[in-house]
Amino acid sequence: MKPYIHKVQYYETDKMQFTHHSNYIRFMEEARIDLMEQLGWGYDKMEQEHIISPVIDISCHYKKSTSYPDVIKIIVTVEKLSSVKLILAYQMYVEDELVCESASTHCFLNETGKPINLKRQYPDFYSALENICH
Amino acid sequence: MKPYIHKVQYYETDKMQFTHHSNYIRFMEEARIDLMEQLGWGYDKMEQEHIISPVIDISCHYKKSTSYPDVIKIIVTVEKLSSVKLILAYQMYVEDELVCESASTHCFLNETGKPINLKRQYPDFYSALENICH
Amino acid sequence: MKPYIHKVQYYETDKMQFTHHSNYIRFMEEARIDLMEQLGWGYDKMEQEHIISPVIDISCHYKKSTSYPDVIKIIVTVEKLSSVKLILAYQMYVEDELVCESASTHCFLNETGKPINLKRQYPDFYSALENICH
Amino acid sequence: MKPYIHKVQYYETDKMQFTHHSNYIRFMEEARIDLMEQLGWGYDKMEQEHIISPVIDISCHYKKSTSYPDVIKIIVTVEKLSSVKLILAYQMYVEDELVCESASTHCFLNETGKPINLKRQYPDFYSALENICH
């Protein structure tokens, strides 16, 4: 899969001169959605299919500060996949230096908030994710 | 009406050391919603009544920079009210010094996106706004 | 100059289903900085040259709502330029439909907060802006 | 210590109708700074004393969605304290229901980015944190 590129915006910095740490959680979402779109399962497609995929867990390890106008390259990988749970791992680089490592855990719900068995109910989506699993 | 108080957060500053100018637009929304709640017409109530009130115009004049940990006092007034349009004016102060003056223009739509005649269809809401009009 | 492209992010939407209006102010900054970079005067260069260019005025007219995953094309033009003031105009399009028109006014200060005469003190920068003025 | 109260803002929601998950990281900062201020060590005081305290780790477990106009009560506790590292734990409640549990890890640097031994160099600050440690 193609890495995702995020250019740090001026409004994403804070008075400590660096990218505010909360924004990396947003970069993760950008990269995650980009990955899903590359797989043919963008959030708009998921919404049409009535799949909701909330974040249930986030962890983020900040290795090195970044700032405007750094360009961050984000590599997303499927770390773990089951019928009911997805764990994605993110590695963020600025000029080949690792600046941040993080992970997000997701479940899959239908529109009424009930858990979905992804493997059984959306085998195409499940396969697409399985194919890029480590 | 009671003024609205917003304490500038660290994440609202940028590397120029000041509150990022985009955040004042959010402070306006906070103060506007607080005003509506004081009138008994919070956004949750408006949603229950199927009134959508999008922003159609914003203007903002930045007089003096602010930063963390400034406390901004925001006074909202109804500048103009008609059956189909509302203009609100905002004055923001830090320790009695005017730091920002702004305005927002709103229309009123029903859930299908059709314009509402507020005076005819929601006379209570219209009266509440009229009462605090200059 | 090349237009700026902003893809609306999921986190930029709100529960009304649309891009939150405050984010357009950020898109303006993105497009403005991109223009400055195209002219060879990115914010990092300006900071090296000890030029601070605060926003003193914003106006924004929302024509049509946008949402994730809309792609917004932003055209920035120099509307007015003097030795001490710059007004930029922004036109935002989604698939050739105008969704937002806005403007920002800027002054130029040195590091101690004193106004700069751009034409005299930074003639190269002034010329670059003048060249793309209407 | 007094819990911190954050009222969810409309602009903090997303089109899934809930508070966007990235904002909880900001609520953590608000609550953390409030705790530091209660201890007499607000970020402005820390900056005056030339202490920088970057976030090096975040973890966040989302238990239950929130939305505008929920009022979130945040309890911050010192989970671990050493001369060079601080771990804070956060519990967020809406009407006595736990909606989010999270933690942040911080180190302490001086202005040149060198690690500080907090216990030796800022014994008052260290004691204040130690006093509220579990």
Coordinates of C-alpha atoms in Angstrom, one line a residue:
Chain A
M1 CA 0.0 0.0 0.0
K2 CA 1.1 3.6 -0.7
P3 CA 2.2 5.5 2.4
Y4 CA 0.2 8.6 3.4
I5 CA 1.7 12.0 3.4
H6 CA 0.7 14.7 5.8
K7 CA 2.3 18.2 5.7
V8 CA 2.2 19.8 9.1
Q9 CA 0.1 22.9 9.0
Y10 CA 0.9 26.1 10.9
Y11 CA -2.3 25.8 12.9
E12 CA -1.3 22.4 14.1
T13 CA 1.7 23.8 16.0
D14 CA 1.5 25.2 19.6
K15 CA 3.4 27.8 21.5
M16 CA 6.0 25.2 22.5
Q17 CA 6.9 25.6 18.7
F18 CA 6.0 22.0 17.9
T19 CA 3.1 20.0 16.4
H20 CA 0.6 19.7 19.2
H21 CA 0.5 16.0 20.3
S22 CA -3.3 15.7 19.8
N23 CA -2.9 16.2 16.1
Y24 CA -1.1 12.9 15.6
I25 CA -4.3 11.2 16.5
R26 CA -5.9 13.1 13.5
F27 CA -3.0 12.2 11.3
M28 CA -3.7 8.6 12.2
E29 CA -7.3 9.0 11.1
E30 CA -6.2 10.6 7.8
A31 CA -3.8 7.7 7.1
R32 CA -6.3 5.1 8.1
I33 CA -9.1 6.5 5.9
D34 CA -6.6 6.8 3.0
L35 CA -5.7 3.1 3.5
M36 CA -9.4 2.1 3.5
E37 CA -9.9 4.1 0.4
Q38 CA -6.9 2.4 -1.3
L39 CA -8.7 -0.9 -0.4
G40 CA -11.9 0.4 -1.9
W41 CA -13.6 0.8 1.5
G42 CA -13.5 4.6 2.2
Y43 CA -15.6 5.8 5.1
D44 CA -18.3 7.0 2.7
K45 CA -18.5 3.4 1.3
M46 CA -18.6 2.0 4.8
E47 CA -21.5 4.4 5.7
Q48 CA -23.4 3.4 2.6
E49 CA -22.9 -0.2 3.7
H50 CA -24.1 0.8 7.2
I51 CA -20.8 -0.2 8.9
I52 CA -19.7 2.0 11.7
S53 CA -16.1 1.5 12.9
P54 CA -15.5 3.4 16.1
V55 CA -12.1 3.8 17.7
I56 CA -12.0 1.9 21.0
D57 CA -8.3 2.3 21.9
I58 CA -5.5 4.6 21.0
S59 CA -1.9 4.5 22.0
C60 CA 0.8 6.9 20.7
H61 CA 4.5 7.1 21.4
Y62 CA 6.1 10.4 20.5
K63 CA 9.7 9.8 19.6
K64 CA 10.7 13.2 18.2
S65 CA 9.0 16.5 17.9
T66 CA 7.9 17.8 14.5
S67 CA 6.8 21.2 13.4
Y68 CA 5.6 23.3 10.4
P69 CA 6.6 22.8 7.6
D70 CA 7.6 19.1 8.2
V71 CA 6.3 16.5 5.8
I72 CA 5.3 13.3 7.7
K73 CA 5.2 10.0 5.9
I74 CA 2.8 7.6 7.6
I75 CA 2.9 3.8 7.0
V76 CA -0.2 1.9 8.3
T77 CA -0.2 -1.8 8.7
V78 CA -2.9 -4.3 9.9
E79 CA -1.4 -5.6 13.1
K80 CA -4.3 -7.9 14.1
L81 CA -7.6 -8.8 12.5
S82 CA -10.4 -10.9 13.8
S83 CA -14.1 -11.1 12.9
V84 CA -14.9 -8.5 15.5
K85 CA -11.8 -6.4 16.0
L86 CA -9.1 -4.6 14.0
I87 CA -5.8 -3.3 15.3
L88 CA -3.8 -0.9 13.0
A89 CA -0.2 0.1 13.6
Y90 CA 1.2 3.4 12.4
Q91 CA 4.8 4.5 11.8
M92 CA 5.4 8.2 11.1
Y93 CA 8.6 9.4 9.5
V94 CA 10.2 12.8 8.7
E95 CA 13.0 12.3 6.3
D96 CA 13.5 8.7 7.2
E97 CA 13.6 9.4 10.9
L98 CA 10.9 7.7 13.0
V99 CA 9.0 10.5 14.9
C100 CA 6.0 8.6 16.1
E101 CA 4.7 5.1 16.6
S102 CA 1.1 4.4 17.4
A103 CA -1.8 2.0 17.2
S104 CA -5.6 2.1 17.1
T105 CA -8.1 -0.6 17.9
H106 CA -11.5 -0.7 16.1
C107 CA -14.7 -2.7 16.4
F108 CA -17.4 -2.9 13.7
L109 CA -21.0 -2.0 14.4
N110 CA -24.2 -1.7 12.4
E111 CA -26.4 1.4 12.4
T112 CA -28.2 0.3 15.5
G113 CA -24.9 0.0 17.4
K114 CA -24.9 -3.9 17.4
P115 CA -21.5 -5.6 16.7
I116 CA -21.0 -7.0 13.2
N117 CA -19.2 -10.2 12.4
L118 CA -17.1 -8.7 9.6
K119 CA -15.8 -12.0 8.3
R120 CA -19.3 -13.4 7.8
Q121 CA -21.3 -10.3 6.9
Y122 CA -18.7 -8.4 4.8
P123 CA -16.3 -11.2 3.5
D124 CA -14.9 -8.9 0.7
F125 CA -13.9 -6.2 3.2
Y126 CA -12.5 -8.8 5.6
S127 CA -10.4 -10.3 2.8
A128 CA -9.1 -7.0 1.7
L129 CA -7.9 -6.3 5.2
E130 CA -6.6 -9.9 5.6
N131 CA -4.5 -9.5 2.5
I132 CA -2.5 -6.7 3.9
C133 CA -2.1 -8.2 7.4
H134 CA 1.4 -8.9 8.5
Chain B
M1 CA -27.8 38.0 29.4
K2 CA -24.7 36.6 31.2
P3 CA -21.4 37.0 29.2
Y4 CA -19.7 33.8 28.2
I5 CA -16.2 32.9 29.6
H6 CA -13.6 31.0 27.5
K7 CA -10.3 30.2 29.0
V8 CA -7.7 30.0 26.2
Q9 CA -6.3 26.4 26.1
Y10 CA -2.7 25.6 25.4
Y11 CA -3.7 23.6 22.3
E12 CA -5.4 26.7 20.9
T13 CA -2.1 28.6 20.6
D14 CA 0.3 28.3 17.7
K15 CA 4.1 28.7 17.2
M16 CA 3.7 32.5 16.9
Q17 CA 2.9 32.2 20.6
F18 CA -0.7 33.5 20.3
T19 CA -4.2 32.0 20.1
H20 CA -4.6 30.8 16.6
H21 CA -7.0 33.1 14.8
S22 CA -9.3 30.3 13.6
N23 CA -10.2 29.5 17.2
Y24 CA -12.1 32.8 17.7
I25 CA -14.6 31.4 15.3
R26 CA -15.1 28.5 17.7
F27 CA -15.3 30.8 20.7
M28 CA -18.1 32.6 18.8
E29 CA -20.0 29.3 18.5
E30 CA -19.4 28.5 22.2
A31 CA -20.8 31.9 23.2
R32 CA -23.7 31.7 20.7
I33 CA -24.8 28.3 21.9
D34 CA -24.5 29.5 25.5
L35 CA -26.8 32.5 24.6
M36 CA -29.3 30.2 23.0
E37 CA -29.2 27.9 26.1
Q38 CA -29.8 30.9 28.3
L39 CA -32.9 31.6 26.1
G40 CA -34.0 28.0 26.5
W41 CA -33.1 27.2 22.9
G42 CA -29.9 25.2 23.0
Y43 CA -28.8 23.4 19.8
D44 CA -30.1 20.1 21.2
K45 CA -33.6 21.7 21.6
M46 CA -33.3 23.2 18.1
E47 CA -32.5 19.8 16.7
Q48 CA -35.5 18.3 18.6
E49 CA -37.6 21.0 17.0
H50 CA -36.0 20.2 13.6
I51 CA -34.5 23.7 13.2
I52 CA -31.1 23.8 11.6
S53 CA -29.4 27.2 11.8
P54 CA -26.3 27.2 9.6
V55 CA -23.7 30.0 9.6
I56 CA -23.9 31.8 6.2
D57 CA -21.5 34.7 7.0
I58 CA -18.6 35.4 9.4
S59 CA -16.6 38.5 9.9
C60 CA -13.9 38.8 12.6
H61 CA -11.7 41.8 13.5
Y62 CA -8.7 40.9 15.6
K63 CA -7.7 43.8 17.7
K64 CA -5.1 42.4 20.1
S65 CA -3.5 39.0 20.4
T66 CA -4.4 36.7 23.2
S67 CA -2.7 33.5 24.5
Y68 CA -2.8 30.8 27.1
P69 CA -3.8 31.3 29.9
D70 CA -5.9 34.4 29.0
V71 CA -9.5 34.4 30.1
I72 CA -11.8 35.8 27.4
K73 CA -15.2 37.3 28.3
I74 CA -17.6 37.3 25.3
I75 CA -20.7 39.4 25.0
V76 CA -23.1 38.4 22.3
T77 CA -25.9 40.7 21.1
V78 CA -28.6 40.3 18.5
E79 CA -27.7 42.9 16.0
K80 CA -30.5 42.2 13.5
L81 CA -33.5 39.9 13.4
S82 CA -36.0 39.1 10.7
S83 CA -38.3 36.2 10.0
V84 CA -35.5 34.5 7.9
K85 CA -32.2 35.9 9.1
L86 CA -30.3 36.5 12.4
I87 CA -27.2 38.6 12.8
L88 CA -25.2 38.2 16.0
A89 CA -22.4 40.5 17.2
Y90 CA -19.6 39.5 19.5
Q91 CA -17.3 41.5 21.6
M92 CA -14.4 39.7 23.3
Y93 CA -12.5 41.2 26.2
V94 CA -9.4 40.2 28.2
E95 CA -9.4 42.2 31.5
D96 CA -11.7 44.9 30.0
E97 CA -9.6 45.4 26.9
L98 CA -11.4 44.7 23.6
V99 CA -9.4 41.9 21.8
C100 CA -11.8 40.9 19.1
E101 CA -15.0 42.1 17.5
S102 CA -17.0 39.8 15.2
A103 CA -20.3 39.0 13.7
S104 CA -22.1 35.9 12.4
T105 CA -25.2 35.7 10.1
H106 CA -27.5 32.7 10.3
C107 CA -30.6 31.5 8.4
F108 CA -33.1 28.9 9.6
L109 CA -33.9 25.7 7.8
N110 CA -36.0 22.7 8.4
E111 CA -34.6 19.2 8.2
T112 CA -35.1 19.0 4.4
G113 CA -33.1 22.2 4.0
K114 CA -36.1 24.5 3.2
P115 CA -36.0 28.0 4.8
I116 CA -38.2 28.4 7.9
N117 CA -40.2 31.6 8.7
L118 CA -39.1 31.8 12.3
K119 CA -41.6 34.5 13.3
R120 CA -44.6 32.5 12.0
Q121 CA -43.4 28.9 12.7
Y122 CA -41.5 29.4 16.0
P123 CA -43.0 32.6 17.5
D124 CA -41.6 31.7 21.0
F125 CA -38.1 31.4 19.7
Y126 CA -38.5 34.6 17.6
S127 CA -39.8 36.5 20.7
A128 CA -37.0 35.3 22.9
L129 CA -34.5 36.7 20.3
E130 CA -36.4 39.9 19.7
N131 CA -36.4 40.6 23.4
I132 CA -32.6 40.8 23.5
C133 CA -32.3 42.7 20.2
H134 CA -30.7 46.1 20.5
Chain C
M1 CA -0.3 30.4 -9.5
K2 CA -1.3 26.8 -8.8
P3 CA -4.6 26.4 -6.9
Y4 CA -4.4 24.7 -3.5
I5 CA -6.2 21.4 -2.9
H6 CA -7.7 20.5 0.5
K7 CA -9.4 17.2 1.0
V8 CA -12.0 17.5 3.7
Q9 CA -11.1 15.2 6.6
Y10 CA -13.6 13.2 8.7
Y11 CA -12.5 15.1 11.8
E12 CA -13.4 18.4 10.1
T13 CA -17.1 17.5 10.0
D14 CA -19.6 18.0 12.8
K15 CA -22.8 16.3 13.8
M16 CA -24.8 18.5 11.4
Q17 CA -23.0 16.2 8.8
F18 CA -21.0 19.0 7.2
T19 CA -17.6 20.6 7.4
H20 CA -17.6 22.7 10.5
H21 CA -17.5 26.4 9.4
S22 CA -14.4 27.2 11.5
N23 CA -12.3 24.9 9.4
Y24 CA -12.6 27.1 6.3
I25 CA -10.5 29.7 8.2
R26 CA -7.8 27.0 8.5
F27 CA -8.2 26.0 4.8
M28 CA -7.5 29.7 4.0
E29 CA -4.3 29.6 6.0
E30 CA -3.2 26.4 4.2
A31 CA -3.9 28.0 0.8
R32 CA -2.2 31.3 1.8
I33 CA 0.9 29.6 3.1
D34 CA 1.0 27.4 -0.1
L35 CA 0.8 30.6 -2.2
M36 CA 3.6 32.2 -0.2
E37 CA 5.7 29.1 -0.7
Q38 CA 5.1 29.2 -4.4
L39 CA 6.4 32.8 -4.3
G40 CA 9.5 31.6 -2.4
W41 CA 8.2 33.2 0.9
G42 CA 7.0 30.3 3.0
Y43 CA 6.3 31.1 6.7
D44 CA 9.6 29.5 7.7
K45 CA 11.4 31.9 5.3
M46 CA 9.4 34.8 6.7
E47 CA 10.3 33.8 10.2
Q48 CA 14.0 33.6 9.3
E49 CA 13.7 37.1 7.9
H50 CA 12.0 38.1 11.1
I51 CA 8.7 39.1 9.4
I52 CA 5.5 38.3 11.3
S53 CA 2.3 38.7 9.4
P54 CA -0.7 38.4 11.7
V55 CA -4.3 38.2 10.4
I56 CA -6.1 41.4 11.4
D57 CA -9.4 40.7 9.6
I58 CA -11.3 37.7 8.3
S59 CA -14.6 37.6 6.4
C60 CA -16.1 34.4 5.1
H61 CA -19.2 33.8 3.1
Y62 CA -20.5 30.2 3.1
K63 CA -22.3 29.5 -0.2
K64 CA -22.8 25.7 0.0
S65 CA -22.0 23.1 2.6
T66 CA -19.2 20.6 2.0
S67 CA -18.4 17.4 3.8
Y68 CA -16.0 14.4 3.9
P69 CA -14.8 13.3 1.4
D70 CA -15.2 16.5 -0.7
V71 CA -12.1 17.8 -2.4
I72 CA -11.9 21.6 -2.2
K73 CA -10.0 23.6 -4.8
I74 CA -8.9 27.0 -3.4
I75 CA -7.8 29.9 -5.6
V76 CA -6.0 32.7 -3.7
T77 CA -5.6 36.2 -5.2
V78 CA -3.9 39.4 -4.0
E79 CA -6.8 41.8 -3.8
K80 CA -5.0 44.8 -2.4
L81 CA -1.4 45.5 -1.6
S82 CA 0.2 48.5 0.1
S83 CA 3.5 49.0 1.9
V84 CA 1.8 48.1 5.2
K85 CA -1.2 45.9 4.4
L86 CA -2.2 42.9 2.3
I87 CA -5.7 41.7 1.4
L88 CA -6.1 38.2 0.0
A89 CA -9.2 36.8 -1.6
Y90 CA -10.1 33.2 -1.6
Q91 CA -12.5 31.3 -3.8
M92 CA -13.3 27.7 -2.9
Y93 CA -14.7 25.2 -5.3
V94 CA -16.0 21.6 -5.2
E95 CA -16.3 20.2 -8.7
D96 CA -16.5 23.7 -10.2
E97 CA -19.2 24.8 -7.9
L98 CA -18.4 27.8 -5.7
V99 CA -18.8 26.7 -2.1
C100 CA -17.1 29.6 -0.2
E101 CA -15.8 33.1 -0.8
S102 CA -13.6 34.8 1.8
A103 CA -10.9 37.3 2.4
S104 CA -8.1 37.9 4.9
T105 CA -6.3 41.2 5.8
H106 CA -2.7 41.1 7.1
C107 CA -0.2 43.6 8.3
F108 CA 3.6 43.0 8.6
L109 CA 5.5 43.3 11.8
N110 CA 9.1 42.8 12.9
E111 CA 10.0 40.6 15.9
T112 CA 9.4 43.4 18.4
G113 CA 5.9 43.9 17.0
K114 CA 6.7 47.2 15.2
P115 CA 5.1 47.6 11.7
I116 CA 7.3 47.0 8.7
N117 CA 7.2 48.9 5.5
L118 CA 7.3 45.9 3.2
K119 CA 7.9 47.8 0.0
R120 CA 11.0 49.5 1.4
Q121 CA 12.4 46.9 3.7
Y122 CA 11.6 43.7 1.7
P123 CA 11.3 44.9 -1.9
D124 CA 11.7 41.4 -3.3
F125 CA 8.8 40.1 -1.3
Y126 CA 6.7 43.1 -2.2
S127 CA 7.4 42.7 -5.9
A128 CA 6.5 39.0 -5.8
L129 CA 3.1 39.9 -4.3
E130 CA 2.7 42.8 -6.6
N131 CA 3.3 40.6 -9.6
I132 CA 0.2 38.4 -8.8
C133 CA -2.0 41.4 -7.8
H134 CA -5.1 41.8 -9.9
Chain D
M1 CA -7.9 17.9 44.1
K2 CA -11.0 19.3 42.3
P3 CA -12.1 17.4 39.2
Y4 CA -12.0 19.3 35.9
I5 CA -15.2 19.9 34.0
H6 CA -15.3 20.0 30.2
K7 CA -18.6 20.7 28.4
V8 CA -18.5 19.1 24.9
Q9 CA -18.7 21.7 22.3
Y10 CA -20.6 21.4 19.0
Y11 CA -17.4 21.8 17.0
E12 CA -15.9 18.8 18.9
T13 CA -18.5 16.4 17.4
D14 CA -18.2 14.7 14.0
K15 CA -20.6 13.4 11.4
M16 CA -20.9 10.1 13.3
Q17 CA -22.8 12.3 15.8
F18 CA -20.3 11.8 18.6
T19 CA -17.4 13.7 20.1
H20 CA -14.4 13.1 17.8
H21 CA -12.0 10.7 19.6
S22 CA -9.0 13.1 19.1
N23 CA -10.6 15.7 21.3
Y24 CA -10.2 13.5 24.4
I25 CA -6.5 14.0 24.1
R26 CA -7.2 17.7 24.3
F27 CA -9.5 17.3 27.3
M28 CA -6.7 15.4 29.0
E29 CA -4.4 18.4 28.5
E30 CA -7.1 20.8 29.8
A31 CA -7.5 18.6 32.9
R32 CA -3.7 18.2 33.4
I33 CA -3.1 21.9 33.1
D34 CA -5.9 22.6 35.6
L35 CA -4.3 20.1 38.0
M36 CA -0.9 21.8 37.6
E37 CA -2.6 25.2 38.3
Q38 CA -4.3 23.8 41.4
L39 CA -0.8 22.8 42.5
G40 CA 0.5 26.3 41.8
W41 CA 2.5 25.0 38.7
G42 CA 0.5 26.2 35.7
Y43 CA 2.2 25.9 32.3
D44 CA 2.9 29.7 32.4
K45 CA 4.8 29.2 35.7
M46 CA 6.6 26.2 34.3
E47 CA 7.6 28.3 31.3
Q48 CA 8.9 31.0 33.6
E49 CA 10.9 28.4 35.4
H50 CA 12.2 27.1 32.0
I51 CA 10.7 23.7 32.5
I52 CA 9.3 22.0 29.4
S53 CA 7.2 18.9 29.9
P54 CA 6.5 17.2 26.6
V55 CA 4.1 14.3 26.3
I56 CA 6.0 11.2 25.4
D57 CA 3.2 8.6 25.6
I58 CA -0.5 8.6 25.4
S59 CA -3.0 5.8 25.8
C60 CA -6.7 6.2 25.6
H61 CA -9.5 3.7 26.1
Y62 CA -12.9 4.9 24.8
K63 CA -15.6 3.2 26.9
K64 CA -18.7 5.0 25.7
S65 CA -19.4 7.7 23.2
T66 CA -20.2 11.3 24.3
S67 CA -21.6 14.2 22.3
Y68 CA -22.8 17.8 22.5
P69 CA -24.0 18.9 25.1
D70 CA -22.6 16.3 27.5
V71 CA -20.7 17.6 30.5
I72 CA -17.5 15.5 31.2
K73 CA -16.0 15.3 34.6
I74 CA -12.3 14.4 34.5
I75 CA -10.4 13.1 37.5
V76 CA -6.6 13.2 37.1
T77 CA -4.3 11.3 39.4
V78 CA -0.5 10.9 39.6
E79 CA 0.0 7.2 38.8
K80 CA 3.8 7.2 38.9
L81 CA 6.5 9.8 39.7
S82 CA 10.2 9.6 39.5
S83 CA 12.9 12.2 39.2
V84 CA 12.7 12.1 35.4
K85 CA 9.2 10.9 34.5
L86 CA 5.6 11.5 35.4
I87 CA 2.6 9.3 34.5
L88 CA -0.9 10.7 34.9
A89 CA -4.1 8.8 34.8
Y90 CA -7.4 10.2 33.7
Q91 CA -10.9 9.0 34.4
M92 CA -13.7 10.8 32.5
Y93 CA -17.4 10.5 33.6
V94 CA -20.7 11.7 32.2
E95 CA -23.3 11.6 34.9
D96 CA -21.3 9.0 37.0
E97 CA -20.8 6.7 34.0
L98 CA -17.2 6.1 33.0
V99 CA -16.8 7.1 29.4
C100 CA -13.0 7.2 28.9
E101 CA -9.9 6.0 30.8
S102 CA -6.5 7.3 29.7
A103 CA -2.9 8.0 30.7
S104 CA -0.1 10.3 29.6
T105 CA 3.6 10.0 30.3
H106 CA 5.8 13.1 30.5
C107 CA 9.4 13.9 30.9
F108 CA 11.0 17.2 32.1
L109 CA 13.4 19.2 29.9
N110 CA 15.1 22.5 30.3
E111 CA 15.0 25.1 27.6
T112 CA 17.9 23.5 25.7
G113 CA 16.1 20.2 25.6
K114 CA 18.3 18.5 28.2
P115 CA 16.5 16.3 30.8
I116 CA 15.9 17.8 34.2
N117 CA 16.1 15.9 37.5
L118 CA 12.9 17.3 38.9
K119 CA 13.5 16.0 42.5
R120 CA 16.8 17.7 42.8
Q121 CA 16.3 20.8 40.7
Y122 CA 12.7 21.6 41.5
P123 CA 12.0 19.9 44.9
D124 CA 8.9 22.1 45.5
F125 CA 7.3 21.0 42.3
Y126 CA 8.3 17.4 42.9
S127 CA 6.8 17.4 46.4
A128 CA 3.6 18.9 45.2
L129 CA 3.2 16.0 42.7
E130 CA 4.4 13.5 45.3
N131 CA 1.7 14.6 47.7
I132 CA -1.1 13.7 45.4
C133 CA 0.5 10.4 44.2
H134 CA -1.5 7.3 44.9

